Short mmCIF file of N, CA and C in Angstrom, two decimals:
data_model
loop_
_atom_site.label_atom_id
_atom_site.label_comp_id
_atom_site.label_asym_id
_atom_site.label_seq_id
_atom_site.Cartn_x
_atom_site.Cartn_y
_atom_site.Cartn_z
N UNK A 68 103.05 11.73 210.83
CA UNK A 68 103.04 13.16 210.56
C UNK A 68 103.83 13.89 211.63
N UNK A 69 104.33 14.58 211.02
CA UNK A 69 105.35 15.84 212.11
C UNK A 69 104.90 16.73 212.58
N UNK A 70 103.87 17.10 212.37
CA UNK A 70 102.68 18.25 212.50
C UNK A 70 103.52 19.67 211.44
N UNK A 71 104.07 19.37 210.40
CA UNK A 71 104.28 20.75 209.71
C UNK A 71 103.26 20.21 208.79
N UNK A 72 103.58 21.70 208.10
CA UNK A 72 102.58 21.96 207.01
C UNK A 72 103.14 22.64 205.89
N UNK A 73 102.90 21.81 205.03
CA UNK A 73 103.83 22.69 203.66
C UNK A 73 103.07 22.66 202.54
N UNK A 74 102.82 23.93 202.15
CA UNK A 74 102.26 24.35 200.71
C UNK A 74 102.48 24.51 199.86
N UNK A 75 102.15 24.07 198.53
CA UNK A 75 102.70 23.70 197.04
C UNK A 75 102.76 25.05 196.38
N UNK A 76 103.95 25.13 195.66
CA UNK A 76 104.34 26.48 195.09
C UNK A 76 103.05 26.73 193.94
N UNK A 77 102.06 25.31 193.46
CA UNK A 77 100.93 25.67 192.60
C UNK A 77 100.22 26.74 192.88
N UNK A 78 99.89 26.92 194.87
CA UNK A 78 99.35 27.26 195.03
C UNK A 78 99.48 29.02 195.08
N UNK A 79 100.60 29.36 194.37
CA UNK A 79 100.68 31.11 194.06
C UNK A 79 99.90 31.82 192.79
N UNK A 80 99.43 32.47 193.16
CA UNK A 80 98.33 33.30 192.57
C UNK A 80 97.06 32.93 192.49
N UNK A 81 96.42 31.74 193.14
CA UNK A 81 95.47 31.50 193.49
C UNK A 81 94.78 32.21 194.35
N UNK A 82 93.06 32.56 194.14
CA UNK A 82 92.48 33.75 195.41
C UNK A 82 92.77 33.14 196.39
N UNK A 83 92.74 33.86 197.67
CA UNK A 83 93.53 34.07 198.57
C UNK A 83 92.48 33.08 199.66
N UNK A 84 90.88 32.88 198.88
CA UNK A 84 90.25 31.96 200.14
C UNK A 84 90.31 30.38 199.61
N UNK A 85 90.92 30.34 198.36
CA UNK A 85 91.47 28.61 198.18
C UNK A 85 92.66 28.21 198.89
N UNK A 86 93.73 29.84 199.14
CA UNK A 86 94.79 29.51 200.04
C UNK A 86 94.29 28.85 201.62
N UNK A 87 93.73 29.88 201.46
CA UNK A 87 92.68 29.62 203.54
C UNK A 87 92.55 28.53 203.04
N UNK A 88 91.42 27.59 202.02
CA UNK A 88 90.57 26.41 202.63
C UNK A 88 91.89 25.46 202.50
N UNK A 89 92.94 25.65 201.57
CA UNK A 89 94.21 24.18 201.72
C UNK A 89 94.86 24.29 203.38
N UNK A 90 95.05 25.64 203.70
CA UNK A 90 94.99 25.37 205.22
C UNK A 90 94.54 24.88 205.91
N UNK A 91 93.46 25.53 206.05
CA UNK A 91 92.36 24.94 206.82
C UNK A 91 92.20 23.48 207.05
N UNK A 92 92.36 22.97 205.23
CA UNK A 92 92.03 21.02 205.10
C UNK A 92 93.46 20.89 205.99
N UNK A 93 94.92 21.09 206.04
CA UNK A 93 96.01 20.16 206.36
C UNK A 93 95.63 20.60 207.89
N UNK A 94 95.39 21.62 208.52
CA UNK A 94 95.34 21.96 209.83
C UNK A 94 94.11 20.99 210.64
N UNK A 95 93.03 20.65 209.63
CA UNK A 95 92.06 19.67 210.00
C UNK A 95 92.77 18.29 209.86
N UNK A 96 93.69 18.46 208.98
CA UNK A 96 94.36 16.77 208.93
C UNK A 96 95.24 16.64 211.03
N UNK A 97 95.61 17.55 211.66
CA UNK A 97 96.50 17.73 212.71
C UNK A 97 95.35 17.04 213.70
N UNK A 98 94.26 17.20 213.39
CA UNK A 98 93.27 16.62 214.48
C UNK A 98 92.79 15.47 214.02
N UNK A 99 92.51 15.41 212.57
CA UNK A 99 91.38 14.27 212.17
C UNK A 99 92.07 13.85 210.90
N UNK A 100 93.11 12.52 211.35
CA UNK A 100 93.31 11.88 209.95
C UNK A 100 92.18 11.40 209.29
N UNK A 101 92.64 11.15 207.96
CA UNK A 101 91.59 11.08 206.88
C UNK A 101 91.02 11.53 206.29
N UNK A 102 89.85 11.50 205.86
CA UNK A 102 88.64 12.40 204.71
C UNK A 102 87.23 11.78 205.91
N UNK A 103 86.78 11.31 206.81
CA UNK A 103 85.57 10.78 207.36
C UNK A 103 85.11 12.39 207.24
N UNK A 104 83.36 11.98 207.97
CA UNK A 104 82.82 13.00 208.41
C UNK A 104 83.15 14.08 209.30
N UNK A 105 84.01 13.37 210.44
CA UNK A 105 84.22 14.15 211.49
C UNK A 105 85.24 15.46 210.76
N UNK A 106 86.07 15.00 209.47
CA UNK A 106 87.19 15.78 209.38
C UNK A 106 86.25 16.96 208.43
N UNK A 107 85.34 16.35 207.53
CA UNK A 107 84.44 17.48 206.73
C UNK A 107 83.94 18.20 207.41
N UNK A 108 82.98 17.80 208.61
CA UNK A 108 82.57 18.41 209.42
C UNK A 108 83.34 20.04 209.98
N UNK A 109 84.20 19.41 209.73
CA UNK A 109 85.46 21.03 210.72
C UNK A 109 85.54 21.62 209.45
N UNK A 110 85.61 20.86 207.99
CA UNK A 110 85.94 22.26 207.04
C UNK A 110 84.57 23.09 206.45
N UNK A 111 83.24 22.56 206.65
CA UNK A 111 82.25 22.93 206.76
C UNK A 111 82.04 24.15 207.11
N UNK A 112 83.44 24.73 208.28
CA UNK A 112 82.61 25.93 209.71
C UNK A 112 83.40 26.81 208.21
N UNK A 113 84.38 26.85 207.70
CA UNK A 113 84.64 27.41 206.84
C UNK A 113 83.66 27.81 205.43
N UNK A 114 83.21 29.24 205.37
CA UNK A 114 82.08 29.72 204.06
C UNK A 114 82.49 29.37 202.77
N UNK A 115 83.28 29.40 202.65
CA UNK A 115 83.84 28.76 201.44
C UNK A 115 84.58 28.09 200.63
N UNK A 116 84.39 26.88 201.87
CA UNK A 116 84.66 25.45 201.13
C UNK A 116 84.28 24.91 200.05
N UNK A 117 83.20 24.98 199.84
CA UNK A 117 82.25 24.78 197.98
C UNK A 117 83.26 25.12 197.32
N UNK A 118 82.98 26.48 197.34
CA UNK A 118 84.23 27.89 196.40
C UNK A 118 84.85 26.56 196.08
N UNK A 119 86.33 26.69 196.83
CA UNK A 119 87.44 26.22 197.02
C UNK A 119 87.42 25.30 196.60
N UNK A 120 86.79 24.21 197.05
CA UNK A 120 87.03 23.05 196.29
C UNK A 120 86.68 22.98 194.73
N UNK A 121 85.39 23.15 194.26
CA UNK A 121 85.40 23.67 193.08
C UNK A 121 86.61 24.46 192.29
N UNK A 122 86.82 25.17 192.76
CA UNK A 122 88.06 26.03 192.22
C UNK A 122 89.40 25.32 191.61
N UNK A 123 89.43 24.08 192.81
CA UNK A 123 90.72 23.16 192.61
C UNK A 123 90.37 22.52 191.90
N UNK A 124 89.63 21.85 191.91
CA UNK A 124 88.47 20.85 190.81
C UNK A 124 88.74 21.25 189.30
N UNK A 125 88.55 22.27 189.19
CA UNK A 125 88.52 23.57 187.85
C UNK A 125 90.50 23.02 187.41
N UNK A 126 90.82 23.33 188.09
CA UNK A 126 92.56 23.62 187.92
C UNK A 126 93.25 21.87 187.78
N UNK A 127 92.16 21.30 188.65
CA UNK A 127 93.01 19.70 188.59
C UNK A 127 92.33 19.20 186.84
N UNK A 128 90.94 19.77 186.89
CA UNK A 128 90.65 19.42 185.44
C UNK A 128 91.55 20.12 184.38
N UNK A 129 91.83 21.22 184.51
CA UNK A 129 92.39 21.71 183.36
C UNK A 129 94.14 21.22 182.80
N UNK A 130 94.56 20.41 184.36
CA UNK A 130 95.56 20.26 183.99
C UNK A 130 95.64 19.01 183.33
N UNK A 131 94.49 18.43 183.25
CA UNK A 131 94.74 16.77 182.22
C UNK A 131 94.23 17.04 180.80
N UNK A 132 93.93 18.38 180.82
CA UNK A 132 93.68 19.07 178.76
C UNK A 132 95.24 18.83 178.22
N UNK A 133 94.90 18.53 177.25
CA UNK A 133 95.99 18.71 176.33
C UNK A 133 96.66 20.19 176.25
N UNK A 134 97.55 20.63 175.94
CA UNK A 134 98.22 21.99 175.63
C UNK A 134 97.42 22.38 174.24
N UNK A 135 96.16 23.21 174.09
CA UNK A 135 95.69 23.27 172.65
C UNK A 135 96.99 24.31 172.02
N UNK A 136 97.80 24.77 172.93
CA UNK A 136 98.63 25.63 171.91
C UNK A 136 99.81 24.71 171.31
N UNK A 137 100.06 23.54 171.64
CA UNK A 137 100.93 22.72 170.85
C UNK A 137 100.06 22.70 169.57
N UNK A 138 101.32 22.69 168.79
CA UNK A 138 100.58 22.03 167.31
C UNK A 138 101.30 20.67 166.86
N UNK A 139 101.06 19.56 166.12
CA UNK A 139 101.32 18.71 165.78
C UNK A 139 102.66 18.47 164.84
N UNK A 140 103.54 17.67 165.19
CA UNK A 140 104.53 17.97 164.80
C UNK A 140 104.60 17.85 163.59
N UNK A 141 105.17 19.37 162.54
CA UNK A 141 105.17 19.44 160.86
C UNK A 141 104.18 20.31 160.87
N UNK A 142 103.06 20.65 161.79
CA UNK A 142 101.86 21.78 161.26
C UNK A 142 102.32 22.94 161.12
N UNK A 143 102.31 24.02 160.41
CA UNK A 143 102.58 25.59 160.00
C UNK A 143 101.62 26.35 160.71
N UNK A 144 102.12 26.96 160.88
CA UNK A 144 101.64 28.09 161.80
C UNK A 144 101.05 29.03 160.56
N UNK A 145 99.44 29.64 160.34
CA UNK A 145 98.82 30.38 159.45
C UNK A 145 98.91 31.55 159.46
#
């Protein structure tokens, strides 16, 4: 690691404390490689980590839905 930090253009228009907690996690990566305790531990001091992660959770699920606005190829539009 180089110690930068670079954030995914996904992350625009997202509330502004899921921006904080992806900080927060890569800035905890600068001290504590990995996922162990010690590294949860530091994103913990942060209130709304739950939030946040949930939130991404929400968005990583939604992106393995199908597009319900595709329609099947040959279907008419009613």
């Amino acid at each position: 690691s180089e110690g930068s930090i670079r954030l995914s253009h996904r992350l625009q228009g997202m509330p502004e404390y899921v921006v904080d907690y992806v900080l927060l996690h890569e800035l905890a990566h600068l001290l504590v490689p990995g996922h162990g305790p010690r590294f949860w531990r530091l994103l913990e001091a942060y209130p709304r980590t739950e939030r946040a992660r949930g939130y991404l959770e929400g968005v990583a699920a939604a992106d393995r839905l199908p597009n319900l606005t595709d329609r099947p190829e040959g279907a008419r539009e009613e």
